[in-house]
Amino acid sequence: VIVPPELDDIARFDDEFAMALDVIEKRSLRVVIYGLGAQTKPLLVSKCDRIRIIGYIDDNMKKATDFPCPLMTWEEADAAGFDVVLIASFFWAEALTAKALSHVRAGRILPTPKH
């Protein structure tokens, strides 16, 4: 199968996302999910018993009825306390990372932002 060049970033993000989940699980990190994407939601639901998701942030404040964690704002996430922000949208990863950087330092974002 030939993968079009425009999908290279998505494939790379998929690998980085899997590594980020592994780090989160092994270190028992408290996570806020940012950009809950349709591609990642089923995987995150299946891992809810193994990773500590305190909530998710959606810029449009759109509640995902099929996701068991609370919708929150950045302020609520700060008040709840978290270790890392997990960027969870393959298609919007770059834009979401840029927005997250206005709320947290790069070292608290997974997958790790590219500089």
PDB file of N, CA and C in Angstrom, residues 12-114:
ATOM      1  N   ARG A  12       2.776   9.155  11.710  1.00  0.00           N
ATOM      2  CA  ARG A  12       3.785   9.448  12.735  1.00  0.00           C
ATOM      3  C   ARG A  12       3.104   9.782  14.061  1.00  0.00           C
ATOM      4  N   PHE A  13       2.030  10.579  14.023  1.00  0.00           N
ATOM      5  CA  PHE A  13       1.307  10.917  15.237  1.00  0.00           C
ATOM      6  C   PHE A  13       0.727   9.663  15.880  1.00  0.00           C
ATOM      7  N   ASP A  14       0.236   8.735  15.081  1.00  0.00           N
ATOM      8  CA  ASP A  14      -0.306   7.482  15.606  1.00  0.00           C
ATOM      9  C   ASP A  14       0.747   6.756  16.436  1.00  0.00           C
ATOM     10  N   ASP A  15       1.960   6.659  15.931  1.00  0.00           N
ATOM     11  CA  ASP A  15       3.057   6.011  16.664  1.00  0.00           C
ATOM     12  C   ASP A  15       3.390   6.785  17.938  1.00  0.00           C
ATOM     13  N   GLU A  16       3.475   8.096  17.840  1.00  0.00           N
ATOM     14  CA  GLU A  16       3.801   8.935  18.989  1.00  0.00           C
ATOM     15  C   GLU A  16       2.694   8.875  20.042  1.00  0.00           C
ATOM     16  N   PHE A  17       1.456   8.796  19.595  1.00  0.00           N
ATOM     17  CA  PHE A  17       0.319   8.702  20.506  1.00  0.00           C
ATOM     18  C   PHE A  17       0.391   7.388  21.293  1.00  0.00           C
ATOM     19  N   ALA A  18       0.688   6.313  20.616  1.00  0.00           N
ATOM     20  CA  ALA A  18       0.813   5.007  21.279  1.00  0.00           C
ATOM     21  C   ALA A  18       1.938   5.037  22.313  1.00  0.00           C
ATOM     22  N   MET A  19       3.063   5.661  21.983  1.00  0.00           N
ATOM     23  CA  MET A  19       4.170   5.768  22.941  1.00  0.00           C
ATOM     24  C   MET A  19       3.773   6.645  24.127  1.00  0.00           C
ATOM     25  N   ALA A  20       3.029   7.716  23.866  1.00  0.00           N
ATOM     26  CA  ALA A  20       2.579   8.593  24.946  1.00  0.00           C
ATOM     27  C   ALA A  20       1.667   7.837  25.907  1.00  0.00           C
ATOM     28  N   LEU A  21       0.747   7.050  25.380  1.00  0.00           N
ATOM     29  CA  LEU A  21      -0.135   6.250  26.233  1.00  0.00           C
ATOM     30  C   LEU A  21       0.657   5.268  27.083  1.00  0.00           C
ATOM     31  N   ASP A  22       1.685   4.690  26.513  1.00  0.00           N
ATOM     32  CA  ASP A  22       2.538   3.762  27.253  1.00  0.00           C
ATOM     33  C   ASP A  22       3.227   4.473  28.424  1.00  0.00           C
ATOM     34  N   VAL A  23       3.763   5.658  28.171  1.00  0.00           N
ATOM     35  CA  VAL A  23       4.427   6.441  29.223  1.00  0.00           C
ATOM     36  C   VAL A  23       3.423   6.809  30.313  1.00  0.00           C
ATOM     37  N   ILE A  24       2.249   7.260  29.913  1.00  0.00           N
ATOM     38  CA  ILE A  24       1.209   7.653  30.865  1.00  0.00           C
ATOM     39  C   ILE A  24       0.830   6.481  31.758  1.00  0.00           C
ATOM     40  N   GLU A  25       0.638   5.327  31.142  1.00  0.00           N
ATOM     41  CA  GLU A  25       0.241   4.143  31.907  1.00  0.00           C
ATOM     42  C   GLU A  25       1.351   3.688  32.855  1.00  0.00           C
ATOM     43  N   LYS A  26       2.569   3.607  32.363  1.00  0.00           N
ATOM     44  CA  LYS A  26       3.682   3.122  33.189  1.00  0.00           C
ATOM     45  C   LYS A  26       3.997   4.052  34.350  1.00  0.00           C
ATOM     46  N   ARG A  27       3.841   5.361  34.147  1.00  0.00           N
ATOM     47  CA  ARG A  27       4.175   6.338  35.194  1.00  0.00           C
ATOM     48  C   ARG A  27       2.963   6.738  36.029  1.00  0.00           C
ATOM     49  N   SER A  28       1.801   6.188  35.701  1.00  0.00           N
ATOM     50  CA  SER A  28       0.565   6.495  36.420  1.00  0.00           C
ATOM     51  C   SER A  28       0.313   8.010  36.501  1.00  0.00           C
ATOM     52  N   LEU A  29       0.433   8.653  35.347  1.00  0.00           N
ATOM     53  CA  LEU A  29       0.260  10.102  35.268  1.00  0.00           C
ATOM     54  C   LEU A  29      -1.219  10.479  35.232  1.00  0.00           C
ATOM     55  N   ARG A  30      -1.539  11.609  35.848  1.00  0.00           N
ATOM     56  CA  ARG A  30      -2.893  12.168  35.784  1.00  0.00           C
ATOM     57  C   ARG A  30      -2.991  12.984  34.495  1.00  0.00           C
ATOM     58  N   VAL A  31      -3.991  12.660  33.675  1.00  0.00           N
ATOM     59  CA  VAL A  31      -4.061  13.171  32.308  1.00  0.00           C
ATOM     60  C   VAL A  31      -5.306  14.009  32.068  1.00  0.00           C
ATOM     61  N   VAL A  32      -5.111  15.103  31.344  1.00  0.00           N
ATOM     62  CA  VAL A  32      -6.206  15.850  30.744  1.00  0.00           C
ATOM     63  C   VAL A  32      -6.077  15.631  29.248  1.00  0.00           C
ATOM     64  N   ILE A  33      -7.147  15.218  28.639  1.00  0.00           N
ATOM     65  CA  ILE A  33      -7.153  14.972  27.198  1.00  0.00           C
ATOM     66  C   ILE A  33      -7.604  16.252  26.504  1.00  0.00           C
ATOM     67  N   TYR A  34      -6.906  16.609  25.448  1.00  0.00           N
ATOM     68  CA  TYR A  34      -7.257  17.799  24.680  1.00  0.00           C
ATOM     69  C   TYR A  34      -7.498  17.385  23.243  1.00  0.00           C
ATOM     70  N   GLY A  35      -8.694  17.703  22.737  1.00  0.00           N
ATOM     71  CA  GLY A  35      -9.021  17.372  21.353  1.00  0.00           C
ATOM     72  C   GLY A  35      -9.410  15.928  21.186  1.00  0.00           C
ATOM     73  N   LEU A  36     -10.388  15.492  21.915  1.00  0.00           N
ATOM     74  CA  LEU A  36     -10.835  14.104  21.874  1.00  0.00           C
ATOM     75  C   LEU A  36     -11.321  13.755  20.466  1.00  0.00           C
ATOM     76  N   GLY A  37     -10.464  13.095  19.688  1.00  0.00           N
ATOM     77  CA  GLY A  37     -10.775  12.772  18.299  1.00  0.00           C
ATOM     78  C   GLY A  37     -11.505  11.453  18.152  1.00  0.00           C
ATOM     79  N   ALA A  38     -12.266  11.341  17.085  1.00  0.00           N
ATOM     80  CA  ALA A  38     -13.006  10.117  16.812  1.00  0.00           C
ATOM     81  C   ALA A  38     -12.069   8.919  16.669  1.00  0.00           C
ATOM     82  N   GLN A  39     -10.840   9.173  16.200  1.00  0.00           N
ATOM     83  CA  GLN A  39      -9.877   8.092  15.997  1.00  0.00           C
ATOM     84  C   GLN A  39      -9.347   7.567  17.330  1.00  0.00           C
ATOM     85  N   THR A  40      -9.246   8.429  18.322  1.00  0.00           N
ATOM     86  CA  THR A  40      -8.622   8.043  19.591  1.00  0.00           C
ATOM     87  C   THR A  40      -9.628   7.685  20.677  1.00  0.00           C
ATOM     88  N   LYS A  41     -10.842   8.162  20.558  1.00  0.00           N
ATOM     89  CA  LYS A  41     -11.834   7.970  21.610  1.00  0.00           C
ATOM     90  C   LYS A  41     -12.034   6.504  22.001  1.00  0.00           C
ATOM     91  N   PRO A  42     -12.235   5.570  21.045  1.00  0.00           N
ATOM     92  CA  PRO A  42     -12.432   4.171  21.448  1.00  0.00           C
ATOM     93  C   PRO A  42     -11.235   3.590  22.211  1.00  0.00           C
ATOM     94  N   LEU A  43     -10.037   3.949  21.787  1.00  0.00           N
ATOM     95  CA  LEU A  43      -8.838   3.460  22.471  1.00  0.00           C
ATOM     96  C   LEU A  43      -8.771   4.012  23.891  1.00  0.00           C
ATOM     97  N   LEU A  44      -9.069   5.298  24.051  1.00  0.00           N
ATOM     98  CA  LEU A  44      -9.029   5.903  25.379  1.00  0.00           C
ATOM     99  C   LEU A  44     -10.105   5.320  26.291  1.00  0.00           C
ATOM    100  N   VAL A  45     -11.293   5.071  25.752  1.00  0.00           N
ATOM    101  CA  VAL A  45     -12.355   4.443  26.550  1.00  0.00           C
ATOM    102  C   VAL A  45     -11.891   3.073  27.030  1.00  0.00           C
ATOM    103  N   SER A  46     -11.244   2.325  26.165  1.00  0.00           N
ATOM    104  CA  SER A  46     -10.786   0.982  26.545  1.00  0.00           C
ATOM    105  C   SER A  46      -9.666   1.025  27.581  1.00  0.00           C
ATOM    106  N   LYS A  47      -8.978   2.150  27.701  1.00  0.00           N
ATOM    107  CA  LYS A  47      -7.866   2.273  28.652  1.00  0.00           C
ATOM    108  C   LYS A  47      -8.250   3.016  29.925  1.00  0.00           C
ATOM    109  N   CYS A  48      -9.505   3.417  30.063  1.00  0.00           N
ATOM    110  CA  CYS A  48      -9.925   4.205  31.225  1.00  0.00           C
ATOM    111  C   CYS A  48      -9.610   3.512  32.549  1.00  0.00           C
ATOM    112  N   ASP A  49      -9.577   2.216  32.569  1.00  0.00           N
ATOM    113  CA  ASP A  49      -9.277   1.508  33.825  1.00  0.00           C
ATOM    114  C   ASP A  49      -7.772   1.413  34.081  1.00  0.00           C
ATOM    115  N   ARG A  50      -6.947   1.766  33.090  1.00  0.00           N
ATOM    116  CA  ARG A  50      -5.491   1.653  33.244  1.00  0.00           C
ATOM    117  C   ARG A  50      -4.764   2.990  33.245  1.00  0.00           C
ATOM    118  N   ILE A  51      -5.418   4.045  32.767  1.00  0.00           N
ATOM    119  CA  ILE A  51      -4.788   5.366  32.822  1.00  0.00           C
ATOM    120  C   ILE A  51      -5.701   6.310  33.603  1.00  0.00           C
ATOM    121  N   ARG A  52      -5.105   7.291  34.221  1.00  0.00           N
ATOM    122  CA  ARG A  52      -5.823   8.202  35.118  1.00  0.00           C
ATOM    123  C   ARG A  52      -6.245   9.467  34.372  1.00  0.00           C
ATOM    124  N   ILE A  53      -7.384   9.378  33.698  1.00  0.00           N
ATOM    125  CA  ILE A  53      -7.917  10.518  32.955  1.00  0.00           C
ATOM    126  C   ILE A  53      -8.796  11.324  33.902  1.00  0.00           C
ATOM    127  N   ILE A  54      -8.426  12.580  34.145  1.00  0.00           N
ATOM    128  CA  ILE A  54      -9.248  13.386  35.046  1.00  0.00           C
ATOM    129  C   ILE A  54     -10.338  14.146  34.286  1.00  0.00           C
ATOM    130  N   GLY A  55     -10.186  14.255  32.975  1.00  0.00           N
ATOM    131  CA  GLY A  55     -11.191  14.912  32.162  1.00  0.00           C
ATOM    132  C   GLY A  55     -10.648  15.241  30.789  1.00  0.00           C
ATOM    133  N   TYR A  56     -11.484  15.908  29.998  1.00  0.00           N
ATOM    134  CA  TYR A  56     -11.048  16.302  28.661  1.00  0.00           C
ATOM    135  C   TYR A  56     -11.512  17.716  28.371  1.00  0.00           C
ATOM    136  N   ILE A  57     -10.755  18.366  27.507  1.00  0.00           N
ATOM    137  CA  ILE A  57     -11.047  19.740  27.116  1.00  0.00           C
ATOM    138  C   ILE A  57     -11.444  19.741  25.647  1.00  0.00           C
ATOM    139  N   ASP A  58     -12.540  20.410  25.363  1.00  0.00           N
ATOM    140  CA  ASP A  58     -13.014  20.610  23.994  1.00  0.00           C
ATOM    141  C   ASP A  58     -13.242  22.099  23.840  1.00  0.00           C
ATOM    142  N   ASP A  59     -12.548  22.729  22.905  1.00  0.00           N
ATOM    143  CA  ASP A  59     -12.659  24.183  22.736  1.00  0.00           C
ATOM    144  C   ASP A  59     -14.094  24.639  22.476  1.00  0.00           C
ATOM    145  N   ASN A  60     -14.897  23.763  21.888  1.00  0.00           N
ATOM    146  CA  ASN A  60     -16.286  24.100  21.600  1.00  0.00           C
ATOM    147  C   ASN A  60     -17.215  23.741  22.751  1.00  0.00           C
ATOM    148  N   MET A  61     -16.632  23.195  23.841  1.00  0.00           N
ATOM    149  CA  MET A  61     -17.400  22.748  25.011  1.00  0.00           C
ATOM    150  C   MET A  61     -18.536  21.803  24.610  1.00  0.00           C
ATOM    151  N   LYS A  62     -18.213  20.909  23.684  1.00  0.00           N
ATOM    152  CA  LYS A  62     -19.186  19.934  23.206  1.00  0.00           C
ATOM    153  C   LYS A  62     -19.020  18.641  24.009  1.00  0.00           C
ATOM    154  N   LYS A  63     -20.044  18.262  24.762  1.00  0.00           N
ATOM    155  CA  LYS A  63     -19.998  17.072  25.604  1.00  0.00           C
ATOM    156  C   LYS A  63     -20.062  15.814  24.754  1.00  0.00           C
ATOM    157  N   ALA A  64     -19.112  14.897  24.979  1.00  0.00           N
ATOM    158  CA  ALA A  64     -19.103  13.602  24.286  1.00  0.00           C
ATOM    159  C   ALA A  64     -19.866  12.615  25.162  1.00  0.00           C
ATOM    160  N   THR A  65     -21.092  12.312  24.788  1.00  0.00           N
ATOM    161  CA  THR A  65     -21.924  11.432  25.611  1.00  0.00           C
ATOM    162  C   THR A  65     -21.384  10.004  25.673  1.00  0.00           C
ATOM    163  N   ASP A  66     -20.526   9.639  24.731  1.00  0.00           N
ATOM    164  CA  ASP A  66     -19.971   8.295  24.699  1.00  0.00           C
ATOM    165  C   ASP A  66     -18.571   8.225  25.316  1.00  0.00           C
ATOM    166  N   PHE A  67     -18.214   9.228  26.136  1.00  0.00           N
ATOM    167  CA  PHE A  67     -16.921   9.232  26.803  1.00  0.00           C
ATOM    168  C   PHE A  67     -17.159   9.380  28.301  1.00  0.00           C
ATOM    169  N   PRO A  68     -16.588   8.485  29.099  1.00  0.00           N
ATOM    170  CA  PRO A  68     -16.930   8.425  30.524  1.00  0.00           C
ATOM    171  C   PRO A  68     -16.270   9.462  31.433  1.00  0.00           C
ATOM    172  N   CYS A  69     -15.490  10.363  30.902  1.00  0.00           N
ATOM    173  CA  CYS A  69     -14.788  11.348  31.725  1.00  0.00           C
ATOM    174  C   CYS A  69     -15.419  12.726  31.538  1.00  0.00           C
ATOM    175  N   PRO A  70     -15.274  13.595  32.538  1.00  0.00           N
ATOM    176  CA  PRO A  70     -15.942  14.894  32.466  1.00  0.00           C
ATOM    177  C   PRO A  70     -15.308  15.877  31.484  1.00  0.00           C
ATOM    178  N   LEU A  71     -16.169  16.659  30.873  1.00  0.00           N
ATOM    179  CA  LEU A  71     -15.755  17.790  30.056  1.00  0.00           C
ATOM    180  C   LEU A  71     -15.346  18.904  31.009  1.00  0.00           C
ATOM    181  N   MET A  72     -14.230  19.571  30.733  1.00  0.00           N
ATOM    182  CA  MET A  72     -13.772  20.637  31.619  1.00  0.00           C
ATOM    183  C   MET A  72     -13.110  21.751  30.841  1.00  0.00           C
ATOM    184  N   THR A  73     -12.944  22.871  31.517  1.00  0.00           N
ATOM    185  CA  THR A  73     -12.213  24.008  30.963  1.00  0.00           C
ATOM    186  C   THR A  73     -10.763  23.898  31.419  1.00  0.00           C
ATOM    187  N   TRP A  74      -9.891  24.752  30.864  1.00  0.00           N
ATOM    188  CA  TRP A  74      -8.497  24.772  31.306  1.00  0.00           C
ATOM    189  C   TRP A  74      -8.412  25.132  32.792  1.00  0.00           C
ATOM    190  N   GLU A  75      -9.262  26.049  33.232  1.00  0.00           N
ATOM    191  CA  GLU A  75      -9.256  26.464  34.631  1.00  0.00           C
ATOM    192  C   GLU A  75      -9.655  25.304  35.542  1.00  0.00           C
ATOM    193  N   GLU A  76     -10.673  24.547  35.144  1.00  0.00           N
ATOM    194  CA  GLU A  76     -11.098  23.387  35.937  1.00  0.00           C
ATOM    195  C   GLU A  76     -10.006  22.315  35.958  1.00  0.00           C
ATOM    196  N   ALA A  77      -9.334  22.140  34.832  1.00  0.00           N
ATOM    197  CA  ALA A  77      -8.241  21.164  34.770  1.00  0.00           C
ATOM    198  C   ALA A  77      -7.113  21.574  35.716  1.00  0.00           C
ATOM    199  N   ASP A  78      -6.771  22.859  35.727  1.00  0.00           N
ATOM    200  CA  ASP A  78      -5.739  23.356  36.641  1.00  0.00           C
ATOM    201  C   ASP A  78      -6.134  23.102  38.085  1.00  0.00           C
ATOM    202  N   ALA A  79      -7.389  23.394  38.412  1.00  0.00           N
ATOM    203  CA  ALA A  79      -7.864  23.212  39.783  1.00  0.00           C
ATOM    204  C   ALA A  79      -7.858  21.744  40.193  1.00  0.00           C
ATOM    205  N   ALA A  80      -8.160  20.853  39.247  1.00  0.00           N
ATOM    206  CA  ALA A  80      -8.187  19.411  39.541  1.00  0.00           C
ATOM    207  C   ALA A  80      -6.781  18.844  39.683  1.00  0.00           C
ATOM    208  N   GLY A  81      -5.827  19.485  39.051  1.00  0.00           N
ATOM    209  CA  GLY A  81      -4.444  19.005  39.078  1.00  0.00           C
ATOM    210  C   GLY A  81      -4.245  17.900  38.056  1.00  0.00           C
ATOM    211  N   PHE A  82      -3.210  18.031  37.263  1.00  0.00           N
ATOM    212  CA  PHE A  82      -2.882  17.028  36.256  1.00  0.00           C
ATOM    213  C   PHE A  82      -1.386  17.052  36.026  1.00  0.00           C
ATOM    214  N   ASP A  83      -0.885  15.943  35.498  1.00  0.00           N
ATOM    215  CA  ASP A  83       0.541  15.853  35.184  1.00  0.00           C
ATOM    216  C   ASP A  83       0.825  16.236  33.742  1.00  0.00           C
ATOM    217  N   VAL A  84      -0.019  15.747  32.820  1.00  0.00           N
ATOM    218  CA  VAL A  84       0.209  15.991  31.400  1.00  0.00           C
ATOM    219  C   VAL A  84      -1.102  16.244  30.665  1.00  0.00           C
ATOM    220  N   VAL A  85      -0.969  16.926  29.534  1.00  0.00           N
ATOM    221  CA  VAL A  85      -2.060  17.098  28.579  1.00  0.00           C
ATOM    222  C   VAL A  85      -1.769  16.147  27.430  1.00  0.00           C
ATOM    223  N   LEU A  86      -2.739  15.309  27.104  1.00  0.00           N
ATOM    224  CA  LEU A  86      -2.590  14.375  25.986  1.00  0.00           C
ATOM    225  C   LEU A  86      -3.356  14.917  24.793  1.00  0.00           C
ATOM    226  N   ILE A  87      -2.636  15.232  23.725  1.00  0.00           N
ATOM    227  CA  ILE A  87      -3.271  15.668  22.479  1.00  0.00           C
ATOM    228  C   ILE A  87      -3.844  14.423  21.828  1.00  0.00           C
ATOM    229  N   ALA A  88      -5.166  14.414  21.632  1.00  0.00           N
ATOM    230  CA  ALA A  88      -5.827  13.179  21.211  1.00  0.00           C
ATOM    231  C   ALA A  88      -6.604  13.310  19.911  1.00  0.00           C
ATOM    232  N   SER A  89      -6.103  14.120  18.999  1.00  0.00           N
ATOM    233  CA  SER A  89      -6.701  14.230  17.680  1.00  0.00           C
ATOM    234  C   SER A  89      -5.593  14.152  16.637  1.00  0.00           C
ATOM    235  N   PHE A  90      -5.662  13.149  15.808  1.00  0.00           N
ATOM    236  CA  PHE A  90      -4.636  12.971  14.777  1.00  0.00           C
ATOM    237  C   PHE A  90      -4.644  14.141  13.795  1.00  0.00           C
ATOM    238  N   PHE A  91      -5.831  14.581  13.393  1.00  0.00           N
ATOM    239  CA  PHE A  91      -5.942  15.579  12.336  1.00  0.00           C
ATOM    240  C   PHE A  91      -5.647  16.998  12.814  1.00  0.00           C
ATOM    241  N   TRP A  92      -5.861  17.271  14.091  1.00  0.00           N
ATOM    242  CA  TRP A  92      -5.679  18.629  14.609  1.00  0.00           C
ATOM    243  C   TRP A  92      -4.516  18.712  15.592  1.00  0.00           C
ATOM    244  N   ALA A  93      -3.649  17.724  15.602  1.00  0.00           N
ATOM    245  CA  ALA A  93      -2.575  17.647  16.595  1.00  0.00           C
ATOM    246  C   ALA A  93      -1.714  18.905  16.632  1.00  0.00           C
ATOM    247  N   GLU A  94      -1.299  19.398  15.496  1.00  0.00           N
ATOM    248  CA  GLU A  94      -0.411  20.560  15.454  1.00  0.00           C
ATOM    249  C   GLU A  94      -1.104  21.807  16.007  1.00  0.00           C
ATOM    250  N   ALA A  95      -2.330  22.054  15.581  1.00  0.00           N
ATOM    251  CA  ALA A  95      -3.072  23.231  16.047  1.00  0.00           C
ATOM    252  C   ALA A  95      -3.391  23.119  17.536  1.00  0.00           C
ATOM    253  N   LEU A  96      -3.776  21.941  17.989  1.00  0.00           N
ATOM    254  CA  LEU A  96      -4.092  21.753  19.404  1.00  0.00           C
ATOM    255  C   LEU A  96      -2.851  21.907  20.280  1.00  0.00           C
ATOM    256  N   THR A  97      -1.735  21.418  19.801  1.00  0.00           N
ATOM    257  CA  THR A  97      -0.488  21.573  20.553  1.00  0.00           C
ATOM    258  C   THR A  97      -0.148  23.044  20.704  1.00  0.00           C
ATOM    259  N   ALA A  98      -0.291  23.801  19.630  1.00  0.00           N
ATOM    260  CA  ALA A  98      -0.011  25.242  19.692  1.00  0.00           C
ATOM    261  C   ALA A  98      -0.926  25.936  20.699  1.00  0.00           C
ATOM    262  N   LYS A  99      -2.202  25.564  20.720  1.00  0.00           N
ATOM    263  CA  LYS A  99      -3.143  26.154  21.681  1.00  0.00           C
ATOM    264  C   LYS A  99      -2.808  25.721  23.109  1.00  0.00           C
ATOM    265  N   ALA A 100      -2.454  24.450  23.291  1.00  0.00           N
ATOM    266  CA  ALA A 100      -2.126  23.946  24.629  1.00  0.00           C
ATOM    267  C   ALA A 100      -0.925  24.672  25.210  1.00  0.00           C
ATOM    268  N   LEU A 101       0.007  25.061  24.346  1.00  0.00           N
ATOM    269  CA  LEU A 101       1.209  25.756  24.812  1.00  0.00           C
ATOM    270  C   LEU A 101       0.898  27.109  25.451  1.00  0.00           C
ATOM    271  N   SER A 102      -0.279  27.650  25.208  1.00  0.00           N
ATOM    272  CA  SER A 102      -0.656  28.899  25.872  1.00  0.00           C
ATOM    273  C   SER A 102      -1.172  28.647  27.288  1.00  0.00           C
ATOM    274  N   HIS A 103      -1.336  27.366  27.637  1.00  0.00           N
ATOM    275  CA  HIS A 103      -1.835  26.996  28.967  1.00  0.00           C
ATOM    276  C   HIS A 103      -0.826  26.206  29.797  1.00  0.00           C
ATOM    277  N   VAL A 104       0.028  25.441  29.141  1.00  0.00           N
ATOM    278  CA  VAL A 104       1.011  24.609  29.849  1.00  0.00           C
ATOM    279  C   VAL A 104       2.341  24.645  29.104  1.00  0.00           C
ATOM    280  N   ARG A 105       3.403  24.322  29.819  1.00  0.00           N
ATOM    281  CA  ARG A 105       4.713  24.300  29.160  1.00  0.00           C
ATOM    282  C   ARG A 105       4.838  23.032  28.303  1.00  0.00           C
ATOM    283  N   ALA A 106       5.713  23.066  27.345  1.00  0.00           N
ATOM    284  CA  ALA A 106       5.874  21.978  26.375  1.00  0.00           C
ATOM    285  C   ALA A 106       6.162  20.635  27.045  1.00  0.00           C
ATOM    286  N   GLY A 107       6.896  20.635  28.150  1.00  0.00           N
ATOM    287  CA  GLY A 107       7.242  19.391  28.836  1.00  0.00           C
ATOM    288  C   GLY A 107       6.070  18.671  29.450  1.00  0.00           C
ATOM    289  N   ARG A 108       4.907  19.320  29.488  1.00  0.00           N
ATOM    290  CA  ARG A 108       3.704  18.692  30.051  1.00  0.00           C
ATOM    291  C   ARG A 108       2.710  18.289  28.966  1.00  0.00           C
ATOM    292  N   ILE A 109       3.150  18.278  27.711  1.00  0.00           N
ATOM    293  CA  ILE A 109       2.286  17.910  26.599  1.00  0.00           C
ATOM    294  C   ILE A 109       2.799  16.620  25.972  1.00  0.00           C
ATOM    295  N   LEU A 110       1.885  15.687  25.755  1.00  0.00           N
ATOM    296  CA  LEU A 110       2.197  14.444  25.049  1.00  0.00           C
ATOM    297  C   LEU A 110       1.216  14.282  23.905  1.00  0.00           C
ATOM    298  N   PRO A 111       1.606  13.736  22.779  1.00  0.00           N
ATOM    299  CA  PRO A 111       2.967  13.503  22.359  1.00  0.00           C
ATOM    300  C   PRO A 111       3.783  14.791  22.415  1.00  0.00           C
ATOM    301  N   THR A 112       5.065  14.650  22.605  1.00  0.00           N
ATOM    302  CA  THR A 112       5.972  15.768  22.773  1.00  0.00           C
ATOM    303  C   THR A 112       5.934  16.682  21.554  1.00  0.00           C
ATOM    304  N   PRO A 113       5.701  17.986  21.785  1.00  0.00           N
ATOM    305  CA  PRO A 113       5.672  18.924  20.651  1.00  0.00           C
ATOM    306  C   PRO A 113       7.004  18.996  19.924  1.00  0.00           C
ATOM    307  N   LYS A 114       6.929  19.186  18.637  1.00  0.00           N
ATOM    308  CA  LYS A 114       8.136  19.371  17.807  1.00  0.00           C
ATOM    309  C   LYS A 114       8.510  20.836  17.834  1.00  0.00           C
TER     310      LYS A 114
END
